[in-house]
mmCIF file of C-alpha atoms in Angstrom:
data_model
loop_
_atom_site.group_PDB
_atom_site.id
_atom_site.type_symbol
_atom_site.label_atom_id
_atom_site.label_comp_id
_atom_site.label_asym_id
_atom_site.label_seq_id
_atom_site.Cartn_x
_atom_site.Cartn_y
_atom_site.Cartn_z
ATOM 1 C CA MET A 1 68.169 101.540 63.341
ATOM 2 C CA SER A 2 71.788 102.577 64.127
ATOM 3 C CA SER A 3 73.379 101.607 67.361
ATOM 4 C CA HIS A 4 74.800 105.010 68.185
ATOM 5 C CA THR A 5 73.084 108.179 69.190
ATOM 6 C CA VAL A 6 71.947 110.256 66.144
ATOM 7 C CA PRO A 7 72.459 113.933 66.507
ATOM 8 C CA ASP A 8 69.219 116.059 66.720
ATOM 9 C CA PHE A 9 68.989 117.919 63.271
ATOM 10 C CA ASP A 10 67.528 121.062 64.904
ATOM 11 C CA THR A 11 70.258 121.119 67.673
ATOM 12 C CA PHE A 12 73.048 120.586 65.251
ATOM 13 C CA PHE A 13 71.905 123.210 62.709
ATOM 14 C CA ALA A 14 71.240 126.028 65.008
ATOM 15 C CA GLY A 15 73.000 129.325 64.772
ATOM 16 C CA GLN A 16 75.890 129.579 62.371
ATOM 17 C CA PRO A 17 75.400 126.154 60.961
ATOM 18 C CA ARG A 18 71.761 126.987 60.160
ATOM 19 C CA GLU A 19 72.697 130.108 58.504
ATOM 20 C CA HIS A 20 75.270 128.170 56.421
ATOM 21 C CA LEU A 21 72.892 125.474 55.554
ATOM 22 C CA LEU A 22 70.206 127.959 54.335
ATOM 23 C CA ALA A 23 72.741 129.888 52.351
ATOM 24 C CA ALA A 24 73.967 126.556 50.616
ATOM 25 C CA ILE A 25 70.155 125.874 49.799
ATOM 26 C CA ASP A 26 69.494 129.293 48.410
ATOM 27 C CA LEU A 27 72.803 129.043 46.197
ATOM 28 C CA ALA A 28 71.700 125.617 44.962
ATOM 29 C CA LEU A 29 68.147 127.014 44.033
ATOM 30 C CA LEU A 30 69.570 130.143 42.443
ATOM 31 C CA GLU A 31 72.166 128.276 40.377
ATOM 32 C CA ASP A 32 69.521 126.195 38.707
ATOM 33 C CA GLY A 33 67.946 129.538 37.485
ATOM 34 C CA PRO A 34 64.140 129.533 36.454
ATOM 35 C CA ASP A 35 62.621 126.099 35.620
ATOM 36 C CA LEU A 36 61.387 127.484 32.133
ATOM 37 C CA THR A 37 60.279 123.796 31.004
ATOM 38 C CA SER A 38 57.968 123.269 34.068
ATOM 39 C CA ASP A 39 56.621 126.871 33.894
ATOM 40 C CA ALA A 40 55.575 126.296 30.225
ATOM 41 C CA VAL A 41 54.028 122.851 30.875
ATOM 42 C CA PHE A 42 52.298 123.475 34.466
ATOM 43 C CA GLY A 43 50.050 126.246 35.345
ATOM 44 C CA PRO A 44 49.835 128.025 38.705
ATOM 45 C CA VAL A 45 47.056 125.747 40.086
ATOM 46 C CA ASP A 46 48.634 122.366 38.925
ATOM 47 C CA ARG A 47 49.647 120.178 41.759
ATOM 48 C CA LEU A 48 51.953 117.147 41.972
ATOM 49 C CA ALA A 49 52.562 114.405 44.570
ATOM 50 C CA ALA A 50 56.062 113.104 44.952
ATOM 51 C CA GLN A 51 57.816 110.272 46.973
ATOM 52 C CA ILE A 52 61.467 110.064 47.819
ATOM 53 C CA VAL A 53 62.458 106.422 47.358
ATOM 54 C CA ALA A 54 65.615 104.596 48.309
ATOM 55 C CA LYS A 55 66.890 102.693 45.373
ATOM 56 C CA GLN A 56 69.328 100.786 47.533
ATOM 57 C CA GLN A 57 69.888 99.659 50.968
ATOM 58 C CA THR A 58 71.262 102.510 52.714
ATOM 59 C CA LEU A 59 71.372 104.800 55.837
ATOM 60 C CA VAL A 60 69.515 108.071 55.389
ATOM 61 C CA ALA A 61 71.022 111.512 56.360
ATOM 62 C CA GLY A 62 69.905 114.978 55.442
ATOM 63 C CA LEU A 63 66.142 114.110 55.171
ATOM 64 C CA PRO A 64 65.068 117.166 57.344
ATOM 65 C CA ILE A 65 66.622 119.307 54.738
ATOM 66 C CA ALA A 66 64.050 118.516 52.157
ATOM 67 C CA PRO A 67 61.220 120.856 53.854
ATOM 68 C CA LEU A 68 63.751 123.474 54.148
ATOM 69 C CA VAL A 69 64.283 123.428 50.464
ATOM 70 C CA MET A 70 60.630 123.508 49.887
ATOM 71 C CA GLU A 71 60.241 126.601 52.244
ATOM 72 C CA ARG A 72 63.186 128.491 50.594
ATOM 73 C CA CYS A 73 62.213 127.455 47.020
ATOM 74 C CA ALA A 74 58.659 128.779 47.649
ATOM 75 C CA ALA A 75 60.222 132.168 48.626
ATOM 76 C CA LEU A 76 62.504 132.225 45.622
ATOM 77 C CA LEU A 77 60.189 130.847 42.999
ATOM 78 C CA GLU A 78 60.084 132.901 39.921
ATOM 79 C CA SER A 79 56.699 131.868 38.714
ATOM 80 C CA PRO A 80 53.320 132.204 40.462
ATOM 81 C CA VAL A 81 51.848 129.061 42.120
ATOM 82 C CA VAL A 82 48.480 128.533 44.079
ATOM 83 C CA GLY A 83 48.278 126.747 47.389
ATOM 84 C CA GLY A 84 50.593 125.310 49.942
ATOM 85 C CA TRP A 85 52.558 122.151 50.295
ATOM 86 C CA THR A 86 52.927 119.341 52.680
ATOM 87 C CA TRP A 87 55.846 117.295 53.914
ATOM 88 C CA THR A 88 55.312 113.757 55.473
ATOM 89 C CA PRO A 89 58.325 111.749 56.372
ATOM 90 C CA HIS A 90 58.207 108.047 57.026
ATOM 91 C CA THR A 91 61.684 107.496 58.424
ATOM 92 C CA ALA A 92 64.366 109.627 60.385
ATOM 93 C CA ASP A 93 68.134 110.327 59.822
ATOM 94 C CA GLY A 94 70.328 107.287 61.045
ATOM 95 C CA ASP A 95 67.655 104.676 59.992
ATOM 96 C CA GLU A 96 68.640 101.949 57.404
ATOM 97 C CA LEU A 97 66.364 101.707 54.700
ATOM 98 C CA PRO A 98 65.849 98.863 52.465
ATOM 99 C CA SER A 99 65.842 99.257 48.658
ATOM 100 C CA GLY A 100 62.502 100.527 47.499
ATOM 101 C CA PHE A 101 61.573 102.147 50.952
ATOM 102 C CA ILE A 102 59.403 105.206 50.672
ATOM 103 C CA ALA A 103 61.375 107.718 52.818
ATOM 104 C CA ALA A 104 58.956 110.636 52.574
ATOM 105 C CA ASP A 105 55.934 112.129 50.609
ATOM 106 C CA ILE A 106 55.751 115.807 49.200
ATOM 107 C CA GLU A 107 52.554 117.233 47.878
ATOM 108 C CA GLY A 108 52.202 120.734 46.526
ATOM 109 C CA PRO A 109 52.205 123.043 43.403
ATOM 110 C CA ALA A 110 53.830 121.412 40.414
ATOM 111 C CA ARG A 111 56.228 124.243 39.484
ATOM 112 C CA LEU A 112 57.518 124.398 43.309
ATOM 113 C CA VAL A 113 57.952 120.511 43.445
ATOM 114 C CA LEU A 114 59.865 120.245 40.211
ATOM 115 C CA LYS A 115 62.122 123.221 41.083
ATOM 116 C CA ALA A 116 62.972 121.709 44.439
ATOM 117 C CA GLU A 117 63.300 118.060 43.253
ATOM 118 C CA ARG A 118 67.002 117.938 42.269
ATOM 119 C CA VAL A 119 68.337 120.160 45.117
ATOM 120 C CA ILE A 120 66.534 117.790 47.782
ATOM 121 C CA LEU A 121 67.878 114.656 46.000
ATOM 122 C CA ASN A 122 71.518 116.215 45.812
ATOM 123 C CA PHE A 123 71.383 116.850 49.646
ATOM 124 C CA VAL A 124 69.935 113.431 50.690
ATOM 125 C CA CYS A 125 72.019 111.379 48.146
ATOM 126 C CA HIS A 126 75.361 113.104 49.139
ATOM 127 C CA LEU A 127 74.771 113.108 52.935
ATOM 128 C CA SER A 128 73.487 109.589 53.114
ATOM 129 C CA GLY A 129 76.491 108.499 51.228
ATOM 130 C CA ILE A 130 78.779 110.048 53.642
ATOM 131 C CA ALA A 131 76.936 108.385 56.363
ATOM 132 C CA ASN A 132 77.210 105.010 54.692
ATOM 133 C CA LEU A 133 80.895 105.194 54.202
ATOM 134 C CA THR A 134 81.427 106.557 57.829
ATOM 135 C CA ARG A 135 79.540 103.590 59.152
ATOM 136 C CA ARG A 136 81.931 101.178 57.167
ATOM 137 C CA TYR A 137 84.974 102.735 58.950
ATOM 138 C CA THR A 138 83.506 102.787 62.279
ATOM 139 C CA ARG A 139 82.546 99.117 62.093
ATOM 140 C CA GLU A 140 86.174 98.510 61.600
ATOM 141 C CA LEU A 141 86.962 99.954 64.982
ATOM 142 C CA ASP A 142 84.299 97.878 66.864
ATOM 143 C CA GLY A 143 86.003 96.394 70.024
ATOM 144 C CA THR A 144 88.706 99.040 70.062
ATOM 145 C CA SER A 145 88.938 102.274 72.123
ATOM 146 C CA THR A 146 89.848 104.212 69.135
ATOM 147 C CA ARG A 147 87.318 106.802 67.687
ATOM 148 C CA LEU A 148 86.763 107.931 64.147
ATOM 149 C CA LEU A 149 87.285 111.681 63.266
ATOM 150 C CA ASP A 150 86.462 113.594 60.012
ATOM 151 C CA THR A 151 88.570 116.311 58.753
ATOM 152 C CA ARG A 152 88.127 119.745 57.241
ATOM 153 C CA LYS A 153 88.463 118.277 53.812
ATOM 154 C CA THR A 154 84.924 119.157 52.964
ATOM 155 C CA LEU A 155 83.213 120.629 49.797
ATOM 156 C CA PRO A 156 83.173 124.563 50.019
ATOM 157 C CA GLY A 157 79.889 125.658 51.624
ATOM 158 C CA LEU A 158 78.901 122.178 52.691
ATOM 159 C CA ARG A 159 81.004 121.912 55.957
ATOM 160 C CA PHE A 160 78.197 121.698 58.276
ATOM 161 C CA PRO A 161 75.958 119.330 56.441
ATOM 162 C CA GLU A 162 78.920 117.043 55.695
ATOM 163 C CA LYS A 163 80.077 116.956 59.325
ATOM 164 C CA TYR A 164 76.414 116.309 60.456
ATOM 165 C CA ALA A 165 76.333 113.189 58.091
ATOM 166 C CA VAL A 166 79.504 111.905 59.685
ATOM 167 C CA LEU A 167 77.723 111.945 63.125
ATOM 168 C CA VAL A 168 74.751 110.188 61.579
ATOM 169 C CA GLY A 169 77.026 107.375 60.413
ATOM 170 C CA GLY A 170 78.689 106.952 63.723
ATOM 171 C CA GLY A 171 81.728 109.202 63.476
ATOM 172 C CA GLN A 172 82.895 112.136 65.422
ATOM 173 C CA ASN A 173 83.627 115.643 64.244
ATOM 174 C CA HIS A 174 87.238 117.030 64.562
ATOM 175 C CA ARG A 175 86.857 120.770 64.403
ATOM 176 C CA ARG A 176 84.081 122.468 62.592
ATOM 177 C CA THR A 177 85.989 125.808 62.435
ATOM 178 C CA LEU A 178 89.375 126.890 62.911
ATOM 179 C CA ALA A 179 88.521 128.499 66.152
ATOM 180 C CA GLU A 180 87.323 125.161 67.890
ATOM 181 C CA MET A 181 90.793 123.879 68.274
ATOM 182 C CA LEU A 182 94.190 125.486 67.543
ATOM 183 C CA MET A 183 96.384 123.293 65.231
ATOM 184 C CA LEU A 184 100.014 123.862 64.928
ATOM 185 C CA LYS A 185 101.441 122.514 61.575
ATOM 186 C CA ASP A 186 105.015 122.618 60.198
ATOM 187 C CA ASN A 187 104.338 126.081 58.659
ATOM 188 C CA HIS A 188 103.428 127.550 62.075
ATOM 189 C CA ILE A 189 106.322 125.645 63.830
ATOM 190 C CA ASP A 190 108.865 126.877 61.282
ATOM 191 C CA ALA A 191 107.626 130.352 61.622
ATOM 192 C CA ALA A 192 107.893 130.307 65.450
ATOM 193 C CA GLY A 193 111.205 128.496 65.369
ATOM 194 C CA SER A 194 110.246 125.438 67.482
ATOM 195 C CA ILE A 195 107.085 123.650 68.759
ATOM 196 C CA THR A 196 107.848 125.043 72.186
ATOM 197 C CA ALA A 197 107.848 128.523 70.905
ATOM 198 C CA ALA A 198 104.651 128.111 68.801
ATOM 199 C CA VAL A 199 102.899 126.738 71.823
ATOM 200 C CA ALA A 200 103.987 129.671 73.997
ATOM 201 C CA ALA A 201 102.866 132.149 71.186
ATOM 202 C CA LEU A 202 99.239 130.656 71.230
ATOM 203 C CA ARG A 203 99.080 130.654 74.995
ATOM 204 C CA ALA A 204 100.238 134.338 75.081
ATOM 205 C CA ALA A 205 97.785 135.337 72.413
ATOM 206 C CA TYR A 206 94.448 133.739 73.987
ATOM 207 C CA ALA A 207 93.075 133.748 77.418
ATOM 208 C CA PRO A 208 91.389 131.380 77.885
ATOM 209 C CA CYS A 209 93.311 129.375 75.227
ATOM 210 C CA PRO A 210 91.503 126.948 73.093
ATOM 211 C CA PRO A 211 92.749 123.466 72.889
ATOM 212 C CA ILE A 212 96.014 123.015 71.180
ATOM 213 C CA GLU A 213 96.815 120.157 68.809
ATOM 214 C CA VAL A 214 100.426 119.730 67.371
ATOM 215 C CA GLU A 215 101.174 117.970 64.232
ATOM 216 C CA CYS A 216 104.242 115.719 64.780
ATOM 217 C CA ARG A 217 106.043 113.399 62.143
ATOM 218 C CA THR A 218 109.100 112.345 64.306
ATOM 219 C CA LEU A 219 109.692 111.018 67.841
ATOM 220 C CA ASP A 220 111.722 114.087 68.731
ATOM 221 C CA GLU A 221 108.635 116.318 67.911
ATOM 222 C CA VAL A 222 106.396 114.069 69.935
ATOM 223 C CA ARG A 223 108.607 114.492 72.887
ATOM 224 C CA GLU A 224 108.696 118.083 72.602
ATOM 225 C CA ALA A 225 104.934 118.416 72.203
ATOM 226 C CA VAL A 226 104.566 116.241 75.306
ATOM 227 C CA ALA A 227 106.895 118.397 77.285
ATOM 228 C CA CYS A 228 104.679 121.565 76.162
ATOM 229 C CA LYS A 229 101.686 119.692 77.704
ATOM 230 C CA VAL A 230 99.482 120.179 74.770
ATOM 231 C CA ASP A 231 95.933 118.822 74.462
ATOM 232 C CA ARG A 232 96.303 116.620 71.458
ATOM 233 C CA ILE A 233 99.288 115.274 69.375
ATOM 234 C CA MET A 234 98.564 114.303 65.686
ATOM 235 C CA LEU A 235 100.866 111.568 64.825
ATOM 236 C CA ASP A 236 100.994 112.404 61.081
ATOM 237 C CA ASN A 237 101.700 109.647 58.323
ATOM 238 C CA MET A 238 103.761 107.744 60.625
ATOM 239 C CA ASP A 239 104.553 103.968 59.715
ATOM 240 C CA LEU A 240 103.313 101.350 62.144
ATOM 241 C CA ALA A 241 106.532 101.065 63.997
ATOM 242 C CA LEU A 242 106.967 104.746 64.495
ATOM 243 C CA LEU A 243 103.384 105.209 65.567
ATOM 244 C CA ARG A 244 103.893 102.512 68.145
ATOM 245 C CA GLU A 245 106.790 104.133 69.572
ATOM 246 C CA SER A 246 105.308 107.353 69.790
ATOM 247 C CA LEU A 247 102.309 106.148 71.664
ATOM 248 C CA THR A 248 104.688 104.914 74.294
ATOM 249 C CA VAL A 249 106.062 108.276 75.131
ATOM 250 C CA VAL A 250 102.528 110.055 75.138
ATOM 251 C CA PRO A 251 101.063 110.236 78.784
ATOM 252 C CA PRO A 252 97.388 109.435 79.380
ATOM 253 C CA GLY A 253 96.469 113.175 79.708
ATOM 254 C CA ILE A 254 97.394 114.094 76.136
ATOM 255 C CA GLU A 255 95.134 112.688 73.278
ATOM 256 C CA THR A 256 96.658 111.086 70.236
ATOM 257 C CA GLU A 257 95.434 111.074 66.819
ATOM 258 C CA ALA A 258 96.758 108.981 64.064
ATOM 259 C CA SER A 259 96.317 110.606 60.435
ATOM 260 C CA GLY A 260 97.450 110.376 56.936
ATOM 261 C CA GLY A 261 96.604 108.073 54.111
ATOM 262 C CA VAL A 262 94.186 105.937 56.160
ATOM 263 C CA THR A 263 92.114 103.373 54.459
ATOM 264 C CA LEU A 264 89.634 100.612 55.469
ATOM 265 C CA GLU A 265 92.248 98.108 55.056
ATOM 266 C CA THR A 266 94.840 99.866 57.325
ATOM 267 C CA LEU A 267 92.303 101.289 59.999
ATOM 268 C CA ARG A 268 92.134 98.391 62.333
ATOM 269 C CA GLN A 269 95.846 97.981 62.357
ATOM 270 C CA LEU A 270 96.325 101.545 63.331
ATOM 271 C CA ALA A 271 93.722 101.170 66.140
ATOM 272 C CA GLU A 272 95.535 98.170 67.500
ATOM 273 C CA ALA A 273 98.920 99.713 67.372
ATOM 274 C CA SER A 274 98.984 99.998 71.127
ATOM 275 C CA PRO A 275 96.727 98.812 74.047
ATOM 276 C CA HIS A 276 96.119 102.400 74.759
ATOM 277 C CA GLY A 277 95.567 104.100 71.675
ATOM 278 C CA PRO A 278 95.505 106.171 69.457
ATOM 279 C CA ASP A 279 92.525 107.850 70.951
ATOM 280 C CA PHE A 280 91.405 108.915 67.421
ATOM 281 C CA VAL A 281 92.112 108.123 63.767
ATOM 282 C CA SER A 282 91.041 111.053 61.299
ATOM 283 C CA VAL A 283 89.945 110.160 57.856
ATOM 284 C CA GLY A 284 89.486 112.643 55.017
ATOM 285 C CA ARG A 285 87.908 110.378 52.516
ATOM 286 C CA LEU A 286 84.834 110.327 54.807
ATOM 287 C CA THR A 287 83.651 113.491 53.344
ATOM 288 C CA HIS A 288 85.732 114.216 50.102
ATOM 289 C CA SER A 289 85.441 110.636 48.588
ATOM 290 C CA ALA A 290 82.108 109.144 49.809
ATOM 291 C CA PRO A 291 80.054 107.635 46.970
ATOM 292 C CA VAL A 292 76.684 109.164 46.898
ATOM 293 C CA ALA A 293 73.557 106.854 48.110
ATOM 294 C CA ASP A 294 70.789 106.224 45.390
ATOM 295 C CA PHE A 295 67.594 107.926 46.059
ATOM 296 C CA SER A 296 64.944 109.013 43.472
ATOM 297 C CA MET A 297 61.928 111.030 43.481
ATOM 298 C CA ARG A 298 58.660 109.565 42.027
ATOM 299 C CA ILE A 299 56.340 112.060 40.789
ATOM 300 C CA ARG A 300 52.579 111.723 39.935
ATOM 301 C CA LYS A 301 49.760 114.039 39.304
ATOM 302 C CA ALA A 302 48.194 115.043 42.625
#
């Protein structure tokens, strides 16, 4: 088992995140089109049993998506089937599985199981891969006060599942939507004329104003953001010397986030740049470059 608290799937996927997840599942099923091969080989009453098997040592993430895929697939199935289906998990998200472990059993109409197979595996393999990579990064931060953040560099339509997988791996979410935190980047600052003017525009536009983060690349920008008393300062693409100097001018009441080109090899060095920070390091590759985990589905006659 993992040592951190794994998010509750139903709590995370409530409201808008659940709507987006179901839409992604439906789209995945629809883009496959009708399974003409299975429809020809199997009749409406034929049944299959299947096992989801880990083919490597891996964290598991996204397993509760499988019964949702089965449910949506049953509603969208083009060909008739007879009888219901069952889903029996043997593990939970956040568990580390040895190679060969049977993560779950599925039993149901052959046409349904085979239509759902690849969609289930695509979700579980992808999300488990993100959890694995996230855990590798979080382990590099052991013993420091710095926390690992993801970014919005996610696959279109999969924002919420991918950020859920980051939580399963021990990381934290930055902002799931643009409304959760206001982030001033160079385009906004240039348009407003200065960091001070841009922050003032945000505070004038919203009451209450969401938390404000300012992206800074120079020491002067950091000092100006500090004077504005923003909630978080992103120290963007700074070398180690500039990062250290910037951290000395940010008071404890303002969070700091190192970002830009972070790798496993540089992560620890960034976290130890100062005795007091940075509070966060954000890494886009957690979601946009994670290798998939290897799961397969073994299928036999029911």
